CSV table of C-alpha atoms and ligand atoms in Angstrom, one decimal:
chain,number,residue,atom,x,y,z
A,96,MET,CA,145.0,129.4,-62.2
A,97,THR,CA,140.8,129.8,-63.8
A,98,VAL,CA,139.1,132.1,-62.2
A,99,LYS,CA,135.5,131.4,-61.7
A,100,ARG,CA,132.7,133.2,-63.4
A,101,ILE,CA,130.9,133.6,-60.0
A,102,THR,CA,134.3,135.3,-58.8
A,103,ILE,CA,133.8,137.8,-61.6
A,104,TYR,CA,130.4,138.9,-60.6
A,105,ARG,CA,130.6,139.3,-57.1
A,106,ARG,CA,134.3,141.3,-57.8
A,107,LEU,CA,132.3,143.4,-59.9
A,108,SER,CA,129.4,143.6,-57.3
A,109,GLN,CA,131.1,144.1,-54.7
A,110,ALA,CA,133.6,147.1,-56.4
A,111,ALA,CA,130.5,149.2,-57.6
A,112,PHE,CA,129.2,149.0,-53.6
A,113,PHE,CA,132.3,149.7,-52.5
A,114,GLY,CA,132.6,152.8,-55.4
A,115,VAL,CA,129.8,154.0,-53.3
A,116,THR,CA,130.4,153.7,-49.9
A,117,ALA,CA,133.9,154.4,-49.7
A,118,ALA,CA,133.4,158.4,-48.6
A,119,TRP,CA,131.0,157.2,-46.0
A,120,LEU,CA,133.1,154.2,-44.8
A,121,THR,CA,135.9,156.5,-44.4
A,122,ILE,CA,134.6,159.1,-41.9
A,123,GLY,CA,132.2,156.6,-40.3
A,124,SER,CA,135.4,154.7,-39.2
A,125,LEU,CA,138.1,157.0,-38.5
A,126,ARG,CA,136.1,160.6,-36.9
A,127,CYS,CA,132.3,159.8,-36.8
A,128,PRO,CA,130.9,161.8,-34.2
A,129,PHE,CA,128.9,159.4,-32.7
A,130,GLY,CA,130.3,156.6,-30.3
A,131,VAL,CA,129.1,153.8,-32.6
A,132,PRO,CA,129.5,154.7,-36.1
A,133,PHE,CA,126.7,154.1,-39.0
A,134,VAL,CA,123.7,153.8,-36.5
A,135,SER,CA,122.9,157.5,-36.0
A,136,CYS,CA,123.6,159.1,-39.5
A,137,GLN,CA,120.1,160.3,-39.7
A,138,SER,CA,120.6,162.9,-37.1
A,139,CYS,CA,124.4,163.3,-37.6
A,140,PRO,CA,126.0,166.6,-38.0
A,141,SER,CA,128.3,165.9,-40.0
A,142,THR,CA,127.2,167.1,-43.3
A,143,ASP,CA,130.3,166.3,-45.2
A,144,CYS,CA,129.6,161.6,-44.5
A,145,PRO,CA,127.5,160.5,-47.0
A,146,GLY,CA,125.6,158.3,-44.3
A,147,ARG,CA,122.7,160.6,-43.8
A,148,SER,CA,122.0,159.6,-47.7
A,149,LEU,CA,123.2,156.5,-47.9
A,150,GLN,CA,121.8,154.9,-44.6
A,151,LEU,CA,118.2,154.2,-45.5
A,152,PRO,CA,118.7,152.4,-48.8
A,153,PHE,CA,121.7,149.9,-47.7
A,154,ILE,CA,119.4,149.5,-44.5
A,155,GLY,CA,116.5,148.3,-47.0
A,156,LEU,CA,119.3,146.3,-49.2
A,157,ALA,CA,120.5,144.4,-46.2
A,158,ALA,CA,116.7,143.7,-45.8
A,159,LEU,CA,115.3,142.7,-48.7
A,160,SER,CA,118.6,140.7,-49.7
A,161,GLY,CA,118.5,139.1,-46.4
A,162,ALA,CA,114.9,137.6,-46.9
A,163,LEU,CA,115.6,136.9,-50.2
A,164,PHE,CA,119.1,135.3,-49.9
A,165,GLY,CA,120.3,135.1,-46.2
A,166,ARG,CA,123.7,136.9,-45.7
A,167,ALA,CA,124.3,137.5,-49.5
A,168,PHE,CA,124.6,141.5,-48.4
A,169,CYS,CA,128.5,139.8,-46.8
A,170,GLY,CA,128.9,138.0,-50.1
A,171,TRP,CA,127.6,140.5,-52.3
A,172,ALA,CA,127.5,144.2,-51.0
A,173,CYS,CA,129.4,144.9,-48.0
A,174,PRO,CA,132.1,147.3,-48.5
A,175,VAL,CA,134.3,145.6,-45.3
A,176,GLY,CA,133.7,142.6,-47.1
A,177,PHE,CA,134.7,143.4,-49.9
A,178,ILE,CA,138.1,144.9,-48.1
A,179,MET,CA,138.5,141.8,-45.9
A,180,ASP,CA,138.5,139.6,-49.0
A,181,VAL,CA,141.0,141.7,-50.8
A,182,ALA,CA,143.6,141.4,-48.2
A,183,GLY,CA,142.5,138.0,-47.8
A,184,LYS,CA,144.1,137.2,-51.0
A,185,LEU,CA,147.1,139.2,-50.5
A,186,PRO,CA,150.3,136.1,-50.9
A,187,LYS,CA,152.1,134.4,-48.3
A,188,LEU,CA,150.4,136.0,-45.3
A,189,ARG,CA,147.3,134.4,-46.0
A,190,ALA,CA,147.2,131.5,-43.0
A,191,THR,CA,147.0,127.6,-44.1
A,192,ILE,CA,143.7,126.8,-42.7
A,193,SER,CA,145.5,123.6,-40.7
A,194,ALA,CA,143.8,121.3,-38.7
A,195,ARG,CA,144.7,123.5,-35.1
A,196,PHE,CA,143.2,126.6,-36.7
A,197,THR,CA,140.4,124.3,-37.6
A,198,ALA,CA,139.8,124.2,-33.8
A,199,ILE,CA,140.5,127.3,-32.8
A,200,ASP,CA,138.1,129.2,-35.6
A,201,ARG,CA,135.4,126.6,-34.5
A,202,TRP,CA,135.8,128.6,-30.6
A,203,LEU,CA,136.1,132.2,-31.9
A,204,LYS,CA,133.0,132.1,-34.3
A,205,PRO,CA,130.3,132.7,-31.2
A,206,LEU,CA,132.9,135.6,-30.3
A,207,LYS,CA,130.3,137.3,-32.4
A,208,TRP,CA,127.0,137.4,-30.4
A,209,PRO,CA,128.9,138.6,-27.3
A,210,ALA,CA,130.5,141.2,-29.7
A,211,LEU,CA,126.6,141.7,-30.9
A,212,ALA,CA,125.8,142.2,-27.3
A,213,ALA,CA,128.2,144.5,-26.6
A,214,ALA,CA,127.4,146.9,-29.7
A,215,ILE,CA,123.9,147.2,-28.9
A,216,TYR,CA,125.0,148.2,-25.1
A,217,LEU,CA,127.3,151.0,-26.5
A,218,VAL,CA,124.7,152.0,-29.2
A,219,PHE,CA,122.4,153.1,-26.1
A,220,ALA,CA,125.3,154.0,-24.2
A,221,LEU,CA,127.0,156.5,-26.4
A,222,ASN,CA,124.5,157.0,-29.5
A,223,PHE,CA,120.9,157.3,-28.1
A,224,THR,CA,121.5,159.6,-24.8
A,225,GLU,CA,120.5,163.1,-24.5
A,226,ALA,CA,123.8,165.3,-25.9
A,227,ARG,CA,126.8,163.0,-28.2
A,228,ALA,CA,129.4,162.9,-25.3
A,229,PHE,CA,132.0,164.3,-28.0
A,230,PRO,CA,131.0,167.6,-29.0
A,231,TYR,CA,133.4,168.2,-31.8
A,232,VAL,CA,132.5,167.4,-35.6
A,233,VAL,CA,135.3,167.7,-37.9
A,234,ARG,CA,134.2,168.7,-41.6
A,235,THR,CA,136.2,169.0,-44.7
A,236,SER,CA,135.4,168.8,-48.6
A,237,SER,CA,137.2,165.5,-49.1
A,238,ALA,CA,136.3,162.3,-46.7
A,239,PHE,CA,140.1,161.1,-47.5
A,240,ASN,CA,141.6,164.1,-46.0
A,241,ILE,CA,144.2,162.8,-43.4
A,242,GLY,CA,144.7,166.1,-41.8
A,243,ALA,CA,140.7,165.7,-41.0
A,244,VAL,CA,141.3,162.1,-39.7
A,245,ARG,CA,144.5,163.3,-37.5
A,246,LEU,CA,142.3,166.1,-35.9
A,247,ALA,CA,139.3,164.1,-35.4
A,248,GLN,CA,142.3,162.1,-33.4
A,249,ALA,CA,144.3,164.7,-31.8
A,250,LEU,CA,140.4,165.9,-30.1
A,251,GLY,CA,140.8,163.5,-27.6
A,252,ASP,CA,137.5,161.1,-27.8
A,253,PRO,CA,138.4,158.2,-26.3
A,254,ALA,CA,135.9,156.1,-29.1
A,255,GLN,CA,138.1,157.6,-31.9
A,256,THR,CA,141.0,155.7,-30.7
A,257,VAL,CA,139.2,152.6,-30.0
A,258,ARG,CA,137.8,152.8,-33.4
A,259,LEU,CA,141.3,153.7,-35.3
A,260,GLY,CA,142.8,150.2,-33.4
A,261,VAL,CA,139.5,148.6,-34.5
A,262,VAL,CA,140.4,149.4,-38.2
A,263,ILE,CA,144.3,148.4,-38.0
A,264,GLY,CA,143.2,145.3,-35.6
A,265,ALA,CA,140.7,143.9,-38.7
A,266,LEU,CA,142.7,144.7,-41.3
A,267,ALA,CA,145.8,142.8,-39.8
A,268,ALA,CA,143.4,140.3,-38.8
A,269,GLY,CA,142.4,140.1,-42.3
A,270,LEU,CA,145.9,139.7,-43.7
A,271,ILE,CA,146.4,136.2,-41.5
A,272,VAL,CA,142.5,134.6,-41.3
A,273,SER,CA,140.5,135.4,-44.1
A,274,ARG,CA,137.4,137.5,-43.2
A,275,ALA,CA,138.8,137.4,-39.7
A,276,TRP,CA,136.7,140.6,-38.8
A,277,CYS,CA,133.0,139.1,-40.7
A,278,ARG,CA,134.0,135.1,-39.0
A,279,TYR,CA,134.4,136.5,-35.5
A,280,LEU,CA,133.2,139.7,-34.6
A,281,CYS,CA,130.8,142.3,-37.2
A,282,PRO,CA,127.3,143.0,-35.0
A,283,LEU,CA,125.7,143.3,-38.2
A,284,GLY,CA,127.2,140.2,-39.9
A,285,ALA,CA,125.8,138.1,-36.7
A,286,VAL,CA,122.4,140.0,-37.3
A,287,LEU,CA,122.3,139.2,-41.1
A,288,GLY,CA,123.6,135.2,-40.2
A,289,LEU,CA,120.4,134.3,-38.6
A,290,LEU,CA,118.3,135.0,-42.0
A,291,ASN,CA,120.5,132.4,-44.0
A,292,LYS,CA,117.8,130.0,-41.4
A,293,CYS,CA,114.6,131.6,-43.3
A,294,SER,CA,115.8,133.3,-45.8
A,295,LEU,CA,113.1,132.3,-48.9
A,296,PHE,CA,116.0,131.5,-51.1
A,297,ALA,CA,119.2,128.8,-49.9
A,298,ILE,CA,121.8,126.9,-50.9
A,299,ARG,CA,121.2,123.6,-50.9
A,300,ARG,CA,122.0,120.1,-52.4
A,301,ASP,CA,120.1,119.4,-55.5
A,302,ARG,CA,120.5,115.5,-55.1
A,303,GLU,CA,119.2,115.1,-51.6
A,304,ASP,CA,119.3,110.8,-52.0
A,305,LEU,CA,123.4,111.6,-51.8
A,306,PRO,CA,125.5,111.5,-48.9
A,307,ARG,CA,126.2,114.9,-47.6
A,308,CYS,CA,130.2,116.0,-47.7
A,309,GLU,CA,132.0,115.8,-44.8
A,310,THR,CA,134.6,118.3,-46.2
A,311,LEU,CA,134.2,121.9,-46.2
A,312,PRO,CA,134.0,123.8,-49.4
A,313,ARG,CA,137.7,124.2,-50.9
A,314,ASP,CA,138.5,127.9,-50.3
A,315,CYS,CA,135.5,129.0,-48.6
A,316,ILE,CA,136.3,132.2,-47.5
A,317,MET,CA,134.2,131.7,-44.0
A,318,HIS,CA,135.5,128.3,-43.6
A,319,THR,CA,132.4,127.1,-43.3
A,320,ARG,CA,129.5,125.3,-45.3
A,321,PRO,CA,126.4,126.7,-47.1
A,322,GLY,CA,123.2,126.8,-44.9
A,323,THR,CA,125.2,127.8,-41.6
A,324,THR,CA,124.9,131.6,-40.0
A,325,ASP,CA,128.6,132.2,-40.8
A,326,CYS,CA,128.0,131.6,-44.6
A,327,VAL,CA,127.7,134.7,-46.4
A,328,MET,CA,126.4,133.2,-49.8
A,329,CYS,CA,128.7,134.2,-51.8
A,330,GLY,CA,127.9,131.2,-54.2
A,331,GLU,CA,131.7,129.8,-54.8
A,332,CYS,CA,131.3,126.4,-53.1
A,333,VAL,CA,127.7,125.9,-55.8
A,334,GLU,CA,130.3,126.9,-58.9
A,335,GLY,CA,133.0,124.9,-57.1
A,336,CYS,CA,130.8,122.1,-55.6
A,337,PRO,CA,133.4,118.8,-57.8
A,338,ARG,CA,129.7,116.7,-57.4
A,339,GLY,CA,128.0,119.5,-59.3
A,340,ILE,CA,125.2,118.9,-56.7
A,341,LEU,CA,124.9,122.1,-55.1
A,342,ARG,CA,122.4,125.1,-56.1
A,343,LEU,CA,120.3,128.2,-55.0
A,344,ARG,CA,116.9,126.8,-54.7
A,345,ALA,CA,113.9,128.1,-52.8
A,346,ARG,CA,114.0,126.6,-49.7
A,347,TYR,CA,110.9,125.3,-49.3
A,348,ALA,CA,110.4,123.8,-52.6
A,349,ALA,CA,109.8,120.0,-53.4
A,350,ASP,CA,113.0,118.1,-53.5
A,351,PRO,CA,113.8,116.8,-56.9
A,352,PRO,CA,113.0,113.1,-58.0
A,353,THR,CA,116.0,110.7,-57.5
A,354,ASP,CA,118.0,109.2,-60.0
A,355,ASP,CA,115.1,106.1,-60.4
A,356,GLY,CA,112.2,108.9,-60.8
A,357,ASN,CA,110.8,108.0,-57.3
A,358,GLU,CA,109.6,110.9,-55.3
A,359,ALA,CA,110.4,109.4,-51.9
A,360,PRO,CA,109.8,111.8,-49.0
A,361,ARG,CA,112.7,113.7,-48.3
A,362,ALA,CA,113.0,113.1,-44.6
A,363,ALA,CA,113.4,109.4,-46.1
A,364,ARG,CA,116.6,110.1,-48.3
A,365,ARG,CA,117.7,112.1,-45.0
A,366,GLY,CA,117.6,109.2,-43.4
A,367,ALA,CA,119.8,107.4,-46.0
A,368,SER,CA,122.3,110.2,-46.5
B,123,SF4,S1,126.1,160.0,-41.0
B,123,SF4,FE1,127.5,160.6,-39.3
B,123,SF4,S2,127.0,159.0,-37.9
B,123,SF4,FE2,126.7,158.0,-39.9
B,123,SF4,S3,128.5,157.5,-40.6
B,123,SF4,FE3,128.9,159.2,-41.4
B,123,SF4,S4,129.4,160.6,-39.7
B,123,SF4,FE4,128.6,158.6,-38.3
B,124,SF4,S1,129.9,140.3,-41.7
B,124,SF4,FE1,130.0,142.8,-41.7
B,124,SF4,S2,131.7,143.3,-42.4
B,124,SF4,FE2,131.7,141.5,-42.5
B,124,SF4,S3,130.7,141.3,-44.9
B,124,SF4,FE3,129.0,141.2,-43.1
B,124,SF4,S4,128.2,143.3,-42.7
B,124,SF4,FE4,130.1,143.3,-44.0
B,125,SF4,S1,129.5,127.9,-47.5
B,125,SF4,FE1,129.8,128.7,-49.7
B,125,SF4,S2,128.4,129.7,-50.4
B,125,SF4,FE2,129.0,129.9,-48.1
B,125,SF4,S3,130.5,131.1,-48.0
B,125,SF4,FE3,131.3,129.3,-48.0
B,125,SF4,S4,131.9,129.3,-50.2
B,125,SF4,FE4,130.4,130.8,-49.7
């Protein structure tokens, strides 16, 4: 099986970001003293968590990449997305996307909006209160110290237990459905997905005079089309397009001429497709 060039670039980028964020991700998921992790890093008492220095650069990166390329942060930089991609590659456990699953997938994808609403509520209810509800902070010299994770769990904060359950559940679901957490529940992914509708660059057909593909790109990790709020701008369908007409292009650039050299208005060409 030939590996696409874009897949190699993407894996290198994802692995680099994973290397930078692995400790933050581990502490945040397994023993963050706040109810909702990764949010209150600037006022966090966990001095061993690198979130305090990484949070602002990452917010900046997600915002800038979002303004330019929509949800590209999810496809190229997010460490959870990388774990989900690796989990989705494990043989045999990967789901075959059957007709039945496609229907369920369509029903489950909107779940990310109530999940976003719930996350916003929980941030206000658990993090932005006068005092943190959970007073204990477990510190260690290594983010990957399993004893520290056990201790954090044993201290009895229900948020820690719920989070551990979410991590295990997301991993298990990711083994069966590619990017399950990203597709159905991630609040950040839901927000970034909105930027797919207004980013400066977008994946577009180079030839708008040709009929639109009715099939989804083969092996799309999000089981969607470019331009939707679910697309993570991984670019795999650009390299894999059998007709070679998908391109990353400026959203508001004029359409290229058709084969006969006509500059037919875009609306007219859409009408023909
Ligand atoms: S810096 Fe603090 S608030 Fe942020 S993820 Fe780490 S432990 Fe949680
Ligand atoms: S949807 Fe969420 S978890 Fe998935 S890649 Fe995007 S930000 Fe990361
Ligand atoms: S539609 Fe294309 S760019 Fe978007 S997630 Fe699927 S394969 Fe990646």
